[in-house]
Short mmCIF file of N, CA and C in Angstrom, two decimals:
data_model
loop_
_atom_site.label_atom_id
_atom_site.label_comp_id
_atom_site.label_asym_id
_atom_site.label_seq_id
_atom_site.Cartn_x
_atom_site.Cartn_y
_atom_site.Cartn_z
N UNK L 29 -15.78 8.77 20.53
CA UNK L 29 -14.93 9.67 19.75
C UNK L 29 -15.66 11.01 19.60
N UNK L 30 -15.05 12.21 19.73
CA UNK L 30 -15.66 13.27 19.38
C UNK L 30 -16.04 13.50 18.19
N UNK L 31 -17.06 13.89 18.06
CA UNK L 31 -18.44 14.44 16.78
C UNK L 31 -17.06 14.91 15.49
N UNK L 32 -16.59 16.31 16.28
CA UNK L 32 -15.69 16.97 14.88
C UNK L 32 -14.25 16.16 14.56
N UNK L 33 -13.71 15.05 15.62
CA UNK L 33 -12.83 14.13 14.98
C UNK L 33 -13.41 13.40 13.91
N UNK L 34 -14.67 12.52 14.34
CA UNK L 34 -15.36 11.60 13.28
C UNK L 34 -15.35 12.30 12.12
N UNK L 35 -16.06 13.36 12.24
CA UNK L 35 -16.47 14.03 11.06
C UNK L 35 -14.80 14.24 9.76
N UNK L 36 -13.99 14.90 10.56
CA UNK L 36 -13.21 15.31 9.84
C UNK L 36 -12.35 13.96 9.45
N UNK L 37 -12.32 12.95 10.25
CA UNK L 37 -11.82 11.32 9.55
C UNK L 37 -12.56 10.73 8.67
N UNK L 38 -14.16 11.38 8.82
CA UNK L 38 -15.06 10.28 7.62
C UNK L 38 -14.47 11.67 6.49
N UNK L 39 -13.92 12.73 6.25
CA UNK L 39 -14.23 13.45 5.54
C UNK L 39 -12.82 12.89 4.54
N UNK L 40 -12.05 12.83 5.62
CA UNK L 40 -10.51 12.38 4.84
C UNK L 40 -10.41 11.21 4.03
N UNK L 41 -11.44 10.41 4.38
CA UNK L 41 -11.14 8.98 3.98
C UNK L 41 -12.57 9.46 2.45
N UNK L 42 -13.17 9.94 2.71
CA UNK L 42 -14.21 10.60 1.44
C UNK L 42 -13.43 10.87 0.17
N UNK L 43 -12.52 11.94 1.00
CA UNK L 43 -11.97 12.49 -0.08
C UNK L 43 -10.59 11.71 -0.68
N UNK L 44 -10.16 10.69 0.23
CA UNK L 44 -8.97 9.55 -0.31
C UNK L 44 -9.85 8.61 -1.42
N UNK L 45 -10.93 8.47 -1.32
CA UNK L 45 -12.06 7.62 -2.07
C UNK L 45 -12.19 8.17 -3.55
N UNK L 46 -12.77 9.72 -3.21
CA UNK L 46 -13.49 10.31 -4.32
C UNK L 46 -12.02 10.46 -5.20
N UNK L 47 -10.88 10.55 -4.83
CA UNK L 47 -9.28 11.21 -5.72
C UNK L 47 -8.99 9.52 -6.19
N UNK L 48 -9.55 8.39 -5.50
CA UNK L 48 -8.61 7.26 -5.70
C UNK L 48 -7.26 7.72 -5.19
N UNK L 49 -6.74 7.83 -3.87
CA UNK L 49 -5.19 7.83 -3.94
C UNK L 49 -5.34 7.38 -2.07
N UNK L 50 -4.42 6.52 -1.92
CA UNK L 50 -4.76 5.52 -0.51
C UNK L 50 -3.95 7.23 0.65
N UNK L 51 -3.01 8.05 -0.05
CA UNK L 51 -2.33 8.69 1.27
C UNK L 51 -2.36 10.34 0.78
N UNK L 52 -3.89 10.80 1.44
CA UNK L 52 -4.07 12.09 1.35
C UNK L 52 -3.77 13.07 2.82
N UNK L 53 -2.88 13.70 2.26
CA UNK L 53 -2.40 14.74 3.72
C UNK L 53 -3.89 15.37 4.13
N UNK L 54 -3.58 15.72 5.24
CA UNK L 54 -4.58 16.59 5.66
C UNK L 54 -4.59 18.29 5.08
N UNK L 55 -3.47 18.93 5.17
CA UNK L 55 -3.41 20.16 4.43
C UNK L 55 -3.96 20.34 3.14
N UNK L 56 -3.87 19.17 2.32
CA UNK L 56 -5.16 19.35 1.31
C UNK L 56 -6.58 19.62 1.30
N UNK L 57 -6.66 18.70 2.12
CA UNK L 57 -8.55 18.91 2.77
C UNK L 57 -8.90 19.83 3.09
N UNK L 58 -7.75 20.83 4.02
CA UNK L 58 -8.03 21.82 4.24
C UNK L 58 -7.74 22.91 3.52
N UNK L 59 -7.33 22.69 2.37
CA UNK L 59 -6.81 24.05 1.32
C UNK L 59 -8.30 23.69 0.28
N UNK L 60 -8.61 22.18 0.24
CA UNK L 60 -9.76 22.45 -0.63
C UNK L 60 -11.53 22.90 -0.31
N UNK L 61 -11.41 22.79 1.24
CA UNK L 61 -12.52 22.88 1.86
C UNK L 61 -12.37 24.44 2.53
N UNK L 62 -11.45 25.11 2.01
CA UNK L 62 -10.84 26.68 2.39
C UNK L 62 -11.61 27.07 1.04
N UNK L 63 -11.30 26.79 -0.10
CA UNK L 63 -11.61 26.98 -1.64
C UNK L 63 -13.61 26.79 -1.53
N UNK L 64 -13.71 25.54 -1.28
CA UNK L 64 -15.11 25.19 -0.60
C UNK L 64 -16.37 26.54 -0.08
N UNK L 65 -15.81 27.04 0.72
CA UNK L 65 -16.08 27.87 1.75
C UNK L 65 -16.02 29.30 1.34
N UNK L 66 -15.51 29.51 0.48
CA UNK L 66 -15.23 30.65 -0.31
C UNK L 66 -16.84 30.85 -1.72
N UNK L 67 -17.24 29.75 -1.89
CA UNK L 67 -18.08 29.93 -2.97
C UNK L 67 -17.95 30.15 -3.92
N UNK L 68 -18.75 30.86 -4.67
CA UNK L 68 -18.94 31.22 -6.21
C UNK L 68 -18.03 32.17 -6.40
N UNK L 69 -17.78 33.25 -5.28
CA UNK L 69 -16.89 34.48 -5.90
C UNK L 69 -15.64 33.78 -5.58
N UNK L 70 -15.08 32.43 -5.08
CA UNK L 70 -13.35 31.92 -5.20
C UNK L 70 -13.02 32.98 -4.24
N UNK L 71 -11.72 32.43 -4.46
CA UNK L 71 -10.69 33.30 -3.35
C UNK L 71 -9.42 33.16 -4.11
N UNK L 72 -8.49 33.78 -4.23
CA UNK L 72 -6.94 33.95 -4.68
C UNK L 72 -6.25 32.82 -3.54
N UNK L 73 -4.49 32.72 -4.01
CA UNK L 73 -3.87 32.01 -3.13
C UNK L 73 -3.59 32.62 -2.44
N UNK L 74 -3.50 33.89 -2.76
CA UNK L 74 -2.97 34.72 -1.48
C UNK L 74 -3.95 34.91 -0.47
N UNK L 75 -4.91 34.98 -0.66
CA UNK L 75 -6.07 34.90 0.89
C UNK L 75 -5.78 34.04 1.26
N UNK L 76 -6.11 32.61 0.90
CA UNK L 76 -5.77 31.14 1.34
C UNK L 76 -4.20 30.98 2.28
N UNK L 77 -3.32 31.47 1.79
CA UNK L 77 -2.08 31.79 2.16
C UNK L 77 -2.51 32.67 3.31
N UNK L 78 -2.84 33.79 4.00
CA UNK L 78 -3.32 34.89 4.94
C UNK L 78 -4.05 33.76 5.91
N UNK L 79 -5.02 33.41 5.72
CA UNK L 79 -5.91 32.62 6.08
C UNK L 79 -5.59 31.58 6.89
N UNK L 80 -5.05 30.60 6.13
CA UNK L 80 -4.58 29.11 6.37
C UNK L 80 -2.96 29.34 7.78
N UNK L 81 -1.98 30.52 6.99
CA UNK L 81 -0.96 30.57 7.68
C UNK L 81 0.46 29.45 6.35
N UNK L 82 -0.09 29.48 5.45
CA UNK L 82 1.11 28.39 5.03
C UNK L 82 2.03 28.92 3.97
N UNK L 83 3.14 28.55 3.48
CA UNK L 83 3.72 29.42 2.35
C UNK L 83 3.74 29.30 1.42
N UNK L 84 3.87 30.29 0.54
CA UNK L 84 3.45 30.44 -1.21
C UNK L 84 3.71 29.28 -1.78
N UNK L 85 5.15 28.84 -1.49
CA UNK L 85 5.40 27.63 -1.80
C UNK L 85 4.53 26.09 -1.93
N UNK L 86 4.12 26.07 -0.73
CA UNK L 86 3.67 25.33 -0.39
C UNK L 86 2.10 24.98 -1.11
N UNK L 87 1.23 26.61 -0.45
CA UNK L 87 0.49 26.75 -1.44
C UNK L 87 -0.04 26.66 -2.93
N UNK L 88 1.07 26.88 -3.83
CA UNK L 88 1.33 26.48 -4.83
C UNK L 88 1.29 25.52 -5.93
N UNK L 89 2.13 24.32 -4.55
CA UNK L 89 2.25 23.21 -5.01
C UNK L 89 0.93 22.72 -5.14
N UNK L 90 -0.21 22.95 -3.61
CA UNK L 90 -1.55 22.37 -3.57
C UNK L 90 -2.51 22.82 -4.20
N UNK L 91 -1.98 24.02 -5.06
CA UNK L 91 -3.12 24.27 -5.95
C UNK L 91 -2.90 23.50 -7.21
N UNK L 92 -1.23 23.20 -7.42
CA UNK L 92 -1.41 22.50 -8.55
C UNK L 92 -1.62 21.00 -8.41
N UNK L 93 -1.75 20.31 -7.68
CA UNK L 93 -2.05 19.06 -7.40
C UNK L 93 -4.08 18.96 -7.18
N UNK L 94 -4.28 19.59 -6.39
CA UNK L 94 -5.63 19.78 -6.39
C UNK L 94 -6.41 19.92 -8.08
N UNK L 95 -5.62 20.89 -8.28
CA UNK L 95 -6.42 21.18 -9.87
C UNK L 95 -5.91 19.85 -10.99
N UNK L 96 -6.35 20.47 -12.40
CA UNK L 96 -5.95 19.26 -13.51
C UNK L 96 -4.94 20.31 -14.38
N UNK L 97 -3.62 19.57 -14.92
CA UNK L 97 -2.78 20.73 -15.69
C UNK L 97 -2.16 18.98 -16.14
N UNK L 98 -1.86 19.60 -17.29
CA UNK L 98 -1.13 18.35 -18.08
C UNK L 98 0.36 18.37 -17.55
N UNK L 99 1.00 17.33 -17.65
CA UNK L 99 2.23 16.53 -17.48
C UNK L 99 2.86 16.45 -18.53
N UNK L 100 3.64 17.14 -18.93
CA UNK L 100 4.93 17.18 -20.20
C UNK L 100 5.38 16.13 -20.26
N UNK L 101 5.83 15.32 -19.00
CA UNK L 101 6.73 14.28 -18.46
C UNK L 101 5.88 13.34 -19.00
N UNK L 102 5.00 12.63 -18.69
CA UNK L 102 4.12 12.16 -18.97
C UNK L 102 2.95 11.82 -19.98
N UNK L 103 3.28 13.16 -20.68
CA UNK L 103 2.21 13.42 -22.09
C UNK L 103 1.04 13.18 -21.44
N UNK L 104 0.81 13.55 -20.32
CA UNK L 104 -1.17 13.10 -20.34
C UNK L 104 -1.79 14.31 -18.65
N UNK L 105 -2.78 14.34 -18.57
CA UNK L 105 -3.38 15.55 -17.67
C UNK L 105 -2.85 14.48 -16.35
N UNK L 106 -2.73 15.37 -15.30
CA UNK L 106 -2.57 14.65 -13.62
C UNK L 106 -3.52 16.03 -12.88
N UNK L 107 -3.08 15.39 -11.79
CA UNK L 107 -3.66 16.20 -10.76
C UNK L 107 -5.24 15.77 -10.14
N UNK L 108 -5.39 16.29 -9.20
CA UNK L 108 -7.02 15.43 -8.72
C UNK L 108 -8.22 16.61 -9.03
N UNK L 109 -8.21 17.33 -10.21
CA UNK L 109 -9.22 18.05 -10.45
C UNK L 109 -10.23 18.41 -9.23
N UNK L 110 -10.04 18.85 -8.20
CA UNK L 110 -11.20 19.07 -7.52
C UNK L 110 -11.13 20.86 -7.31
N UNK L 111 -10.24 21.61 -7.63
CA UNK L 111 -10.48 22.75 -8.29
C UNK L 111 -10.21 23.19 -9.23
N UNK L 112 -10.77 24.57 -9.55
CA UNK L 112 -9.83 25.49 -11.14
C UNK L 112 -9.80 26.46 -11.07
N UNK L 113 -8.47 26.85 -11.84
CA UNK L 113 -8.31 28.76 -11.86
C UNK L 113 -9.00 29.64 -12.89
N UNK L 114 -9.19 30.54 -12.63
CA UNK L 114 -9.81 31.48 -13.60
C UNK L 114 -8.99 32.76 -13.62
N UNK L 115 -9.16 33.84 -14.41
CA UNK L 115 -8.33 34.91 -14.03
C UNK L 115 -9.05 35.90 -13.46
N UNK L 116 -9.14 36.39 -12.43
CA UNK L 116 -10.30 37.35 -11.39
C UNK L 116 -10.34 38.50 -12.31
N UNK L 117 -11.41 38.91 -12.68
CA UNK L 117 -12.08 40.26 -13.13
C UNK L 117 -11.49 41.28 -12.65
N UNK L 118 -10.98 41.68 -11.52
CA UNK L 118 -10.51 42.88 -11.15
C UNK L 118 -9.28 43.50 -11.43
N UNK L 119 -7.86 42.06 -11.68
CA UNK L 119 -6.87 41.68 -11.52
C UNK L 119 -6.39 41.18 -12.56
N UNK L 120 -6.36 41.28 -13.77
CA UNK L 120 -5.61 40.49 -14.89
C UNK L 120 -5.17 39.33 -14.13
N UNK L 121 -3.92 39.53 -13.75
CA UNK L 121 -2.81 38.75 -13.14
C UNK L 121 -2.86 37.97 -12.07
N UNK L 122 -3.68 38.29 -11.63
CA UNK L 122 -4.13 37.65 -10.57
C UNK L 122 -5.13 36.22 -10.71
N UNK L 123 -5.10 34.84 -10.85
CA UNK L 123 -6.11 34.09 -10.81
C UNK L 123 -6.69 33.48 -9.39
N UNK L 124 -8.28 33.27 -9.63
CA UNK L 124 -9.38 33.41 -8.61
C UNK L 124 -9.38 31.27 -8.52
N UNK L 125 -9.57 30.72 -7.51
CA UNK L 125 -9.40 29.14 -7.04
C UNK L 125 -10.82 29.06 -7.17
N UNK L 126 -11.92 27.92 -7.52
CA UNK L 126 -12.70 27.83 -7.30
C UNK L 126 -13.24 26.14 -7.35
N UNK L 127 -14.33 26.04 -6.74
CA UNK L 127 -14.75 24.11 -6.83
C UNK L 127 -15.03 23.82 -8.06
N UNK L 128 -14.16 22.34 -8.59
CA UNK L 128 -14.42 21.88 -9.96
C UNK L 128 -16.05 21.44 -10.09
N UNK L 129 -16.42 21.06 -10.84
CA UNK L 129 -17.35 20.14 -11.03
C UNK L 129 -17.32 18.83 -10.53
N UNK L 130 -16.19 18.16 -10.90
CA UNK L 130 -15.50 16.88 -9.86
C UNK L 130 -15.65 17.44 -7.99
N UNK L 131 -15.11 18.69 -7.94
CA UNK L 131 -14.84 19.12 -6.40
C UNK L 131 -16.37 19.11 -5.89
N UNK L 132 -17.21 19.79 -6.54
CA UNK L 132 -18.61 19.72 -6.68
C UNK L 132 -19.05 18.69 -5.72
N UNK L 133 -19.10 17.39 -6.86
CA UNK L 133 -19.66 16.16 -6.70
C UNK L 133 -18.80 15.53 -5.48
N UNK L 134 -17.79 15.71 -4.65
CA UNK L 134 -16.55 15.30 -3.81
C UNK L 134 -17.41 16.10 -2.39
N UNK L 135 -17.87 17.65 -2.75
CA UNK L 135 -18.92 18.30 -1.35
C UNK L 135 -19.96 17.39 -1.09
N UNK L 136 -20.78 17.45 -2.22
CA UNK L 136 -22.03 16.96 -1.89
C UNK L 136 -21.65 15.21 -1.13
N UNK L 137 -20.68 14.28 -1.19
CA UNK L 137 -20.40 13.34 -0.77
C UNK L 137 -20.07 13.69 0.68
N UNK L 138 -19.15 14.42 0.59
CA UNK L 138 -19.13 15.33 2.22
C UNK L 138 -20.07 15.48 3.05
N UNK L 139 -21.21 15.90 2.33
CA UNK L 139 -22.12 16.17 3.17
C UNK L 139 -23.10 15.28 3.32
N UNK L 140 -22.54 14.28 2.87
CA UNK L 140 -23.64 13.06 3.48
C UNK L 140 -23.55 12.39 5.08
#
């Protein structure tokens, strides 16, 4: 099997592990390992969006599933915390994506 298939199948099944959830798309992995890659200064959705090629929509949704935001429906927090927003310094309005502490601990497993 090729080196960067393995890699990116041990990475999927890492990150199906570290979330607990048996059926993780791949466009996640890659919206959170986009976030990843970005570092300390984050990146907006709209780079990620430029970047990736995908739509706001879409985008959107995976930031809110990726991150933790409470459930009205539900009365209790969801989402797989492996990032969080902040509001970027430059931009009021604008908020900056960055690795949780959970997302953190989810790299360093990565990179084993």
């Amino acid at each position: 099997m090729d080196d960067r298939l393995y890699a990116f199948a041990k990475a999927l099944g890492t990150l199906r592990r570290a979330v607990g959830k048996d059926d993780i798309p791949a466009v996640w992995l890659e919206f959170f390992i986009a976030v990843v890659q970005h570092g300390e200064a984050g990146v907006t959705t709209q780079e990620l969006i430029g970047e990736l090629g995908m739509s706001q929509g879409n985008a959107s949704r995976i930031v809110k599933i990726l991150s933790r935001f409470y459930n009205h429906h539900k009365k209790e927090s969801d989402g797989l915390d492996l990032i969080v927003t902040a509001p970027d310094p430059h931009y009021r309005h604008r908020q900056r994506l960055f690795v949780s502490e959970h997302g953190k601990a989810v790299v360093a497993e990565l990179k084993k």
